[in-house]
Amino acid sequence: MRNTFRKSERLCSQTLIDWLFDGQASACSAYPFRIVWKTREATGTEPAALPQLLISVPKKKFHHAVDRVHVKRLVREAYRTHKQPLAEAAASSRCELFVAIIWVGRELVPYTEVERRVQEALERIAKSLIHHE
């Protein structure tokens, strides 16, 4: 698998976003993030699609758009480089996975910290998928 983050991997559908945040999803905290995820059975005989990701950086936390865009880029890069175990876990459990990463911290943190926290969160989701089978 290549380390890309294509349009098909982005969670854009308002219907799916509403479904993800309907209160039935699993969630965990990995400061400065809150991670919310939900699965559903893959349809058809095709292998499950790659996990879909939503990144949210609230205007309340970062008032300047430049800062919000910067944080989103950091999170996207960390996800892109560490998504492999998550994609494999979703494929092995034959389910579609939808993930939202929400920034809850109030200050910018260095990329190394963002990368470490995203990696921990993705591993936690992958373990929950494997144990959920």
Backbone as a ProteinNet text record, in pm:
[ID]
protein_1_A
[PRIMARY]
MRNTFRKSERLCSQTLIDWLFDGQASACSAYPFRIVWKTREATGTEPAALPQLLISVPKKKFHHAVDRVHVKRLVREAYRTHKQPLAEAAASSRCELFVAIIWVGRELVPYTEVERRVQEALERIAKSLIHHE
[TERTIARY]
84.1	0	88.6	49.7	125.6	78.1	168.7	134.9	71.9	-53.6	-126.2	-249.7	-309.4	-434.4	-523.2	-598.9	-679.6	-818.2	-888	-1024.5	-1114.6	-1095.4	-1179.5	-1157.5	-1047.6	-1018.6	-1068.8	-1124.1	-1174.6	-1322.7	-1362.9	-1503.2	-1569.8	-1646.2	-1706.6	-1858.9	-1918	-2062.5	-2126.7	-2215.6	-2282.4	-2365.7	-2423.2	-2501.2	-2413.2	-2294.3	-2202.8	-2148.7	-2124.3	-2075.2	-2181	-2307	-2415.3	-2428.1	-2413.4	-2419.4	-2305.5	-2185.9	-2069.5	-2089.1	-2153.7	-2171.6	-2311.1	-2375.9	-2510	-2511.5	-2395.3	-2388.7	-2361.1	-2355.3	-2332.4	-2188.8	-2103.8	-1967	-1874.1	-1763.4	-1658.7	-1571.8	-1511.5	-1429.1	-1317	-1210.1	-1100.6	-1033.7	-954.4	-882.4	-733.7	-665	-519.5	-475.5	-467.7	-445.1	-331	-348.3	-451.1	-566.8	-599.1	-707.4	-816.3	-931.5	-1038	-1066.6	-1065	-1083.2	-1218.7	-1299	-1429.2	-1428	-1473.1	-1477	-1597.7	-1635.2	-1750.8	-1729.4	-1780.9	-1766.7	-1904.1	-1905.7	-2024.6	-1979.7	-2063.4	-2029.4	-2005.3	-1901	-1872.5	-1979.7	-2022.8	-2125.9	-2061.2	-2121.8	-2072.5	-1957.7	-1901.2	-1792	-1655.5	-1653.5	-1527.2	-1463.8	-1330.9	-1268.7	-1312	-1309.5	-1352	-1263.7	-1325.5	-1252.7	-1160.6	-1069.2	-979.8	-1062.3	-1012.6	-1085.2	-1103.1	-1215.6	-1240.6	-1216.8	-1151.2	-1106.5	-1164.2	-1203.2	-1246.2	-1154.2	-1099.3	-1014.2	-1085.4	-1102.8	-1172.2	-1085	-1064.8	-992.9	-1086.3	-1148.5	-1249.4	-1193.5	-1274.4	-1239.6	-1228.3	-1299.3	-1295	-1155.9	-1083.9	-949.7	-842.9	-854.7	-758.5	-836.7	-826.5	-905.3	-856.9	-729	-672.9	-675.4	-724.4	-734.6	-597.9	-495.1	-360	-321.7	-356.1	-324.6	-407.1	-535.7	-620.3	-569.9	-532.9	-480.5	-348.6	-265	-136.2	-157.8	-249.1	-277.2	-334.7	-426.1	-483.3	-375	-281.1	-171.7	-85.4	-57.9	20.2	-51.2	-179.4	-257.2	-267.1	-291.9	-300.1	-171.2	-59	71.4	96.3	64.5	83.8	-6.1	-130.3	-221.8	-172.1	-132.5	-89.1	27.3	120.3	238.5	215.7	109.3	87.6	-46.4	-111	-243.1	-240.4	-125.3	-113.2	-175.7	-140.1	-200.1	-352.1	-399.5	-543.2	-616.1	-561.5	-622.6	-622.5	-513.8	-506	-606.1	-622	-717.7	-861	-891.6	-1025.9	-1051.5	-950.9	-966.9	-983.9	-908.3	-917.6	-1050.4	-1108.2	-1237.3	-1353	-1321.3	-1419.3	-1527.8	-1484.3	-1578.1	-1528	-1622.2	-1587.4	-1566	-1459.3	-1423.7	-1430.3	-1491.4	-1503	-1443.5	-1349.5	-1275.4	-1282.2	-1300.3	-1292.5	-1184.6	-1093.4	-990.8	-1024.6	-1054.5	-1096.5	-990.1	-940.9	-838.7	-906.7	-862.7	-921.3	-821.9	-694.5	-593	-606.7	-548.8	-557.4	-432.1	-323.7	-199.6	-143.1	-60.4	8.3	113.9	131	235	323.5	447.3	537.3	489.1	535	493.2	525	638	674.5	569.9	514.8	410.4	280.4	244.8	124.2	137.1	251.4	273.5	262.9	323.4	320.8	178.4	102	-35.4	-127.7	-111.6	-192.9	-160.4	-33.6	6.6	-52	-46.4	-105	-254.8	-322.6	-467.4	-503.3	-430.4	-458.6	-433.5	-328.4	-301.5	-412.8	-463.7	-572.3	-699	-728.4	-845.2	-825.3	-704.9	-675.9	-692.3	-644.6	-659.7	-807	-883.9	-1027.4	-1098.6	-1056.3	-1116.2	-1081.9	-958.4	-914.1	-983.2	-996.9	-1060.3	-1212.6	-1266.9	-1410.3	-1461.6	-1374.2	-1413.3	-1484.1
-118.1	0	124.4	218.5	342.8	439.5	525.1	625.4	746.5	733.4	842.8	873.6	985.5	1022.3	1083.5	997.2	1038.7	1084	1139.5	1187.8	1075.2	954.3	841.7	804	848.5	820.3	929.9	1034.8	1145.4	1125.8	1154.3	1143.3	1276.9	1279.8	1404.9	1403.8	1286.8	1275.1	1321.9	1417.8	1469.4	1360.9	1271.6	1161	1070.5	1036.4	951.6	1022.9	1151.8	1228.4	1230.7	1254.9	1252.5	1114.9	1009.3	871.6	843.8	896.6	876.8	941.6	1057.2	1131.7	1114.6	1001.3	980.3	931.4	919.3	878.5	731.3	653.5	509.9	470.5	565.9	538	514.3	447.6	430.4	555	586.3	706	684.9	758.1	758.4	894.9	920.8	1046.4	1019.2	1094.8	1088.8	1234.4	1301.8	1445.6	1482.2	1576	1679.1	1642.1	1514.9	1471.6	1400.5	1395.7	1304.2	1227.5	1095.5	1010.8	942.5	950.3	885.8	794	667.9	577.8	486.5	440.9	353	262.2	140.8	46.1	1.7	-48.2	-114.6	-225.8	-323.7	-437.7	-392.9	-448	-418.3	-482.4	-412.8	-465.7	-529.3	-633.8	-699.9	-794.5	-848.1	-944.2	-878.5	-750.4	-678.7	-658.7	-646.9	-617.4	-479.7	-463	-336	-221.6	-106.7	12	58.9	145.7	203.2	282.8	294.7	374.9	518.4	577.6	716.6	802.9	916.7	1001.7	1142	1195.2	1333.5	1399.7	1514.9	1589.8	1720.4	1747	1867.3	1946.8	2073.4	2165	2283.9	2291.8	2394.7	2536.6	2624.9	2766.5	2821.8	2759.8	2802.7	2782.5	2677.9	2649.1	2733.2	2748.3	2827.9	2929.5	3053.8	3159.2	3191.5	3169.8	3204.1	3082.9	3103.2	2994	2932.9	3014.8	2965.7	2856.5	2877.1	2778.8	2651.4	2666.2	2549.2	2466.1	2531.4	2460.9	2391.5	2458	2399.5	2270.9	2275.6	2158.7	2046.4	2078.2	1975.1	1909.5	1988.2	1931.5	1837.9	1874.8	1788.4	1655.6	1662.7	1541.5	1455	1517.1	1441.4	1367.6	1435.4	1373.9	1257.8	1275.8	1168.3	1049.5	1074.9	967.2	895.5	972.4	916.2	819.5	852	768.1	649.9	652.2	545.8	474.5	482.9	423.6	274.9	219.9	81.9	-20	-21.9	-121.5	-107.4	15.4	39.7	-15.4	8.3	-41.6	-193.9	-254.1	-400.9	-458.7	-395.6	-443.4	-431.8	-322.7	-305.4	-407.9	-435.6	-533.7	-674.6	-707.8	-841.9	-864.6	-759.1	-773.6	-754.5	-730.2	-715.2	-613.3	-495	-389.2	-257.3	-165.9	-30.2	50.2	128.6	203.6	352.9	425.7	571.1	631.1	724.2	780.1	932.4	994.1	1139.7	1171.5	1259.2	1307.7	1453.4	1481.1	1615.7	1672.8	1788.6	1854.4	1918	1884	1942.1	2027	2023	2102.3	2250.1	2332.2	2477.3	2537.5	2459.5	2515.5	2424.2	2483.3	2406.4	2319	2199	2109.3	2070.1	2030.6	1993.4	1867.6	1852.3	1739.9	1606	1595.2	1467.3	1423	1516.8	1485.5	1446.9	1521.5	1490.3	1350.7	1322	1192	1078.1	1096.1	992.6	966.9	1071.4	1056.9	996	1037	979.4	831	796.8	656.7	573.5	625.5	555.1	534.7	638.4	630.1	529.3	529.3	435.8	292.2	270.8	136.5	91.9	183.6	151.8	111.7	183.9	150.6	14.4	-9.8	-137.5	-253.7	-237	-342.5	-367.1	-260.3	-277.4	-348.9	-324.3	-393.3	-542	-571.9	-711.5	-787.7	-725.6	-792.9	-798.8	-711.2	-705.6	-819.7	-876.7	-981.5	-1094.9
0	0	0	-82.5	-90	17.7	59.2	161.7	94.7	58.3	-3.9	79.9	51.7	117.5	10.4	-55.9	-169.9	-128.3	-223.8	-201.1	-150.6	-200.8	-159.5	-12.8	46.5	187.3	279.7	224.1	305.4	332.2	451.4	488.4	457	347.7	300.3	305.8	305.4	299.1	430	419.4	538.8	605.7	527	581.8	667.4	616.5	692.2	815.5	804.3	919.3	1029.3	991.9	1090.5	1153.9	1072.5	1122.5	1220	1189.2	1275.6	1412.3	1414.7	1539.6	1600	1574.5	1628	1772.5	1835.5	1976	1995.7	1889.8	1899.5	1866	1836.6	1793.3	1911.8	1885.7	1986.3	1985.2	2099.1	2107	2208.2	2187.4	2283.3	2277.8	2377.1	2383.5	2377.1	2294	2284	2271.1	2383.6	2384.1	2290.4	2202.9	2189.9	2097.1	2083.9	1996.4	2073.3	2010.6	2047.7	1919.6	1928.6	1812.5	1824.9	1720.5	1715.6	1594.2	1611.7	1497.4	1505	1387.9	1377.8	1257.8	1266	1155.8	1108.7	987	936	842.7	825.7	741.7	598.4	538	398.3	312.4	210.2	121.3	-0.1	-49.5	-170	-141	-247.4	-235.6	-247.6	-278	-291.3	-154.3	-149.4	-20.7	29.1	159.4	218.6	169.8	153.8	110.4	222.8	188.4	288.9	390.5	512.3	611.7	563	598.9	563.1	686.2	665.1	774.8	763.8	878.1	890.8	992.3	958.5	1051.5	1083.1	1210.9	1253.1	1349.3	1315.6	1403.7	1426.8	1544.4	1569.5	1569.8	1517.6	1515.9	1657.9	1750.1	1889.2	1949.8	1903.5	1954.8	1885.9	1753.8	1675.8	1593.8	1632.4	1568.5	1427.3	1401.4	1270.8	1178.5	1057.3	960.1	929.7	932.3	905.7	1004.9	1131	1234	1216.1	1180.9	1159.5	1041.6	934.8	817.5	851.7	927.9	968.2	1048.4	1144.6	1227.5	1142	1051.2	964.3	879.1	830.5	751	834.2	957.4	1045.5	1069.6	1098.1	1125.9	1000.3	885.8	759.5	730.2	750.1	723.8	819.6	946.1	1043.7	1010.8	973.7	937	811.8	712.7	585.1	603.3	689.7	707.6	801.5	881.1	979.7	964.9	849.5	832.9	800	765.7	720.2	816.4	945.5	1036	1047.8	1042.9	1053.5	930.7	813.4	690.4	687.6	734.3	737.8	836.7	952.3	1052.3	999.8	931.9	876	766.1	683.6	576.2	633.1	736.1	793.1	865.3	921.4	987.6	889.8	762	654.3	689.4	727.7	760.5	701.6	686.9	646.3	773.4	776.7	896.3	866.9	959	948.7	1075.3	1058.8	1171.9	1166.7	1281.6	1294.1	1397.1	1358.9	1451.7	1480.2	1604.6	1645.3	1737.3	1704.9	1785.4	1905.9	2025.7	2146.7	2224.4	2186.8	2254.8	2222.1	2304.9	2283.3	2222.1	2214.4	2161.7	2053.3	1969.6	1866.3	1932.9	1881.2	1931.7	1814.2	1840.6	1731.2	1658.7	1535.1	1452.5	1517.4	1584.2	1645.3	1746.6	1823	1920.2	1850	1745.9	1669	1609.4	1550.6	1487.5	1589.6	1704.3	1807.8	1856.1	1878.8	1928.1	1822.5	1697.5	1590.2	1575.9	1581.2	1569.5	1684	1806.2	1921	1902	1856.3	1838.1	1729	1618.7	1510.6	1554.5	1632.9	1684.3	1779.7	1859.6	1952.4	1875.6	1767.5	1685.1	1619.2	1566.3	1500.8	1598.1	1721.6	1822.5	1854.5	1863.8	1894	1779.5	1655.8	1541.6	1543.9	1575.7	1578.5	1690.8	1807	1921	1907	1822.4	1804.7	1715.6	1635	1539.9	1605.3
[MASK]
+++++++++++++++++++++++++++++++++++++++++++++++++++++++++++++++++++++++++++++++++++++++++++++++++++++++++++++++++++++++++++++++++++++

